[in-house]
Amino acid sequence: MALDQEAIDLRERLEEQQDLVTICNEKLRKAELAVVEAESELSKERTLSEETLRAKASLEKQVSELGLRIADLEAATQTNGPRSASHLQQKLDDKSSQLDAEIRNRQEALRVQRRSERMVRDLQHQLLERDKLKARQEDDAAKTEQKVKTLRQRVEELVMSENNLTISKRKAERDSMEHKEKTIR
């Protein structure tokens, strides 16, 4: 009776462990999908960052060229008057504003990239921890299965022993009855 109950309890624990392993496998699959998605997003952010860096370099080159043009035009405005100087100043201010906007966009892209890389590292750490948990649970499940197998064997041995004892008891009772009958005659 106690062994049957213990076998039932072990079977229930084994089923629970198997359910936990199934749940962990599902979480692992979801985490792997999240890592793939995060890596894809990171790749996009890197591409955007590279494009932003190229745009910044291009704008800086334009600012440099415009600075040279301004210097040339300032020399020319000495002769042409203040009207063209204010026009050139306006253009310079516009290009400076564009450059500032590009720099802000680049900085934002770099922040997003760093955040994405941090998220990927966190997801990779979670995957590693889930792999460890899965391995521990699989190990626990294997040990539980071994215990159940051992208990089943023990129950079978006890049942066979009980059957042998019952057979021996009946044989002894028969022998006793035969002996009594012989003594009575």
PDB file of C-alpha atoms in Angstrom, residues 91-160:
ATOM      1  CA  LYS A  91      22.971  80.373 -45.632  1.00  0.00           C
ATOM      2  CA  LEU A  92      25.703  79.655 -43.116  1.00  0.00           C
ATOM      3  CA  ASP A  93      23.170  79.698 -40.266  1.00  0.00           C
ATOM      4  CA  ASP A  94      20.901  77.314 -42.204  1.00  0.00           C
ATOM      5  CA  LYS A  95      23.738  74.866 -42.843  1.00  0.00           C
ATOM      6  CA  SER A  96      24.807  75.082 -39.197  1.00  0.00           C
ATOM      7  CA  SER A  97      21.235  74.274 -38.125  1.00  0.00           C
ATOM      8  CA  GLN A  98      21.170  71.301 -40.495  1.00  0.00           C
ATOM      9  CA  LEU A  99      24.458  70.070 -39.087  1.00  0.00           C
ATOM     10  CA  ASP A 100      23.176  70.417 -35.506  1.00  0.00           C
ATOM     11  CA  ALA A 101      20.023  68.462 -36.410  1.00  0.00           C
ATOM     12  CA  GLU A 102      22.098  65.691 -37.997  1.00  0.00           C
ATOM     13  CA  ILE A 103      24.337  65.535 -34.936  1.00  0.00           C
ATOM     14  CA  ARG A 104      21.280  65.211 -32.651  1.00  0.00           C
ATOM     15  CA  ASN A 105      19.859  62.459 -34.894  1.00  0.00           C
ATOM     16  CA  ARG A 106      23.191  60.628 -34.794  1.00  0.00           C
ATOM     17  CA  GLN A 107      23.361  60.861 -31.001  1.00  0.00           C
ATOM     18  CA  GLU A 108      19.805  59.521 -30.709  1.00  0.00           C
ATOM     19  CA  ALA A 109      20.657  56.657 -33.083  1.00  0.00           C
ATOM     20  CA  LEU A 110      23.704  55.800 -30.966  1.00  0.00           C
ATOM     21  CA  ARG A 111      21.562  55.807 -27.785  1.00  0.00           C
ATOM     22  CA  VAL A 112      19.070  53.463 -29.445  1.00  0.00           C
ATOM     23  CA  GLN A 113      21.923  51.253 -30.621  1.00  0.00           C
ATOM     24  CA  ARG A 114      23.413  51.023 -27.119  1.00  0.00           C
ATOM     25  CA  ARG A 115      19.978  50.256 -25.660  1.00  0.00           C
ATOM     26  CA  SER A 116      19.461  47.525 -28.288  1.00  0.00           C
ATOM     27  CA  GLU A 117      22.878  46.003 -27.560  1.00  0.00           C
ATOM     28  CA  ARG A 118      22.101  46.018 -23.822  1.00  0.00           C
ATOM     29  CA  MET A 119      18.755  44.308 -24.527  1.00  0.00           C
ATOM     30  CA  VAL A 120      20.499  41.637 -26.638  1.00  0.00           C
ATOM     31  CA  ARG A 121      23.024  41.001 -23.838  1.00  0.00           C
ATOM     32  CA  ASP A 122      20.193  40.714 -21.311  1.00  0.00           C
ATOM     33  CA  LEU A 123      18.295  38.284 -23.535  1.00  0.00           C
ATOM     34  CA  GLN A 124      21.420  36.208 -24.091  1.00  0.00           C
ATOM     35  CA  HIS A 125      21.938  36.068 -20.312  1.00  0.00           C
ATOM     36  CA  GLN A 126      18.310  34.994 -19.846  1.00  0.00           C
ATOM     37  CA  LEU A 127      18.751  32.275 -22.466  1.00  0.00           C
ATOM     38  CA  LEU A 128      21.843  31.020 -20.676  1.00  0.00           C
ATOM     39  CA  GLU A 129      19.985  30.923 -17.348  1.00  0.00           C
ATOM     40  CA  ARG A 130      17.021  29.139 -18.944  1.00  0.00           C
ATOM     41  CA  ASP A 131      19.366  26.593 -20.508  1.00  0.00           C
ATOM     42  CA  LYS A 132      20.855  25.930 -17.078  1.00  0.00           C
ATOM     43  CA  LEU A 133      17.382  25.622 -15.535  1.00  0.00           C
ATOM     44  CA  LYS A 134      16.266  23.294 -18.313  1.00  0.00           C
ATOM     45  CA  ALA A 135      19.332  21.097 -17.793  1.00  0.00           C
ATOM     46  CA  ARG A 136      18.687  20.949 -14.036  1.00  0.00           C
ATOM     47  CA  GLN A 137      15.029  20.068 -14.580  1.00  0.00           C
ATOM     48  CA  GLU A 138      15.892  17.403 -17.123  1.00  0.00           C
ATOM     49  CA  ASP A 139      18.384  15.972 -14.645  1.00  0.00           C
ATOM     50  CA  ASP A 140      15.747  16.036 -11.882  1.00  0.00           C
ATOM     51  CA  ALA A 141      13.229  14.388 -14.209  1.00  0.00           C
ATOM     52  CA  ALA A 142      15.732  11.651 -15.089  1.00  0.00           C
ATOM     53  CA  LYS A 143      16.449  11.025 -11.401  1.00  0.00           C
ATOM     54  CA  THR A 144      12.724  10.894 -10.628  1.00  0.00           C
ATOM     55  CA  GLU A 145      12.161   8.471 -13.505  1.00  0.00           C
ATOM     56  CA  GLN A 146      14.964   6.283 -12.153  1.00  0.00           C
ATOM     57  CA  LYS A 147      13.392   6.331  -8.670  1.00  0.00           C
ATOM     58  CA  VAL A 148      10.008   5.365 -10.141  1.00  0.00           C
ATOM     59  CA  LYS A 149      11.630   2.551 -12.098  1.00  0.00           C
ATOM     60  CA  THR A 150      13.429   1.320  -8.973  1.00  0.00           C
ATOM     61  CA  LEU A 151      10.224   1.461  -6.927  1.00  0.00           C
ATOM     62  CA  ARG A 152       8.301  -0.405  -9.629  1.00  0.00           C
ATOM     63  CA  GLN A 153      10.931  -3.132  -9.587  1.00  0.00           C
ATOM     64  CA  ARG A 154      10.739  -3.262  -5.788  1.00  0.00           C
ATOM     65  CA  VAL A 155       6.931  -3.468  -5.921  1.00  0.00           C
ATOM     66  CA  GLU A 156       7.162  -6.302  -8.461  1.00  0.00           C
ATOM     67  CA  GLU A 157       9.675  -8.112  -6.261  1.00  0.00           C
ATOM     68  CA  LEU A 158       7.426  -7.693  -3.209  1.00  0.00           C
ATOM     69  CA  VAL A 159       4.379  -8.917  -5.141  1.00  0.00           C
ATOM     70  CA  MET A 160       6.327 -11.965  -6.343  1.00  0.00           C
TER      71      MET A 160
END
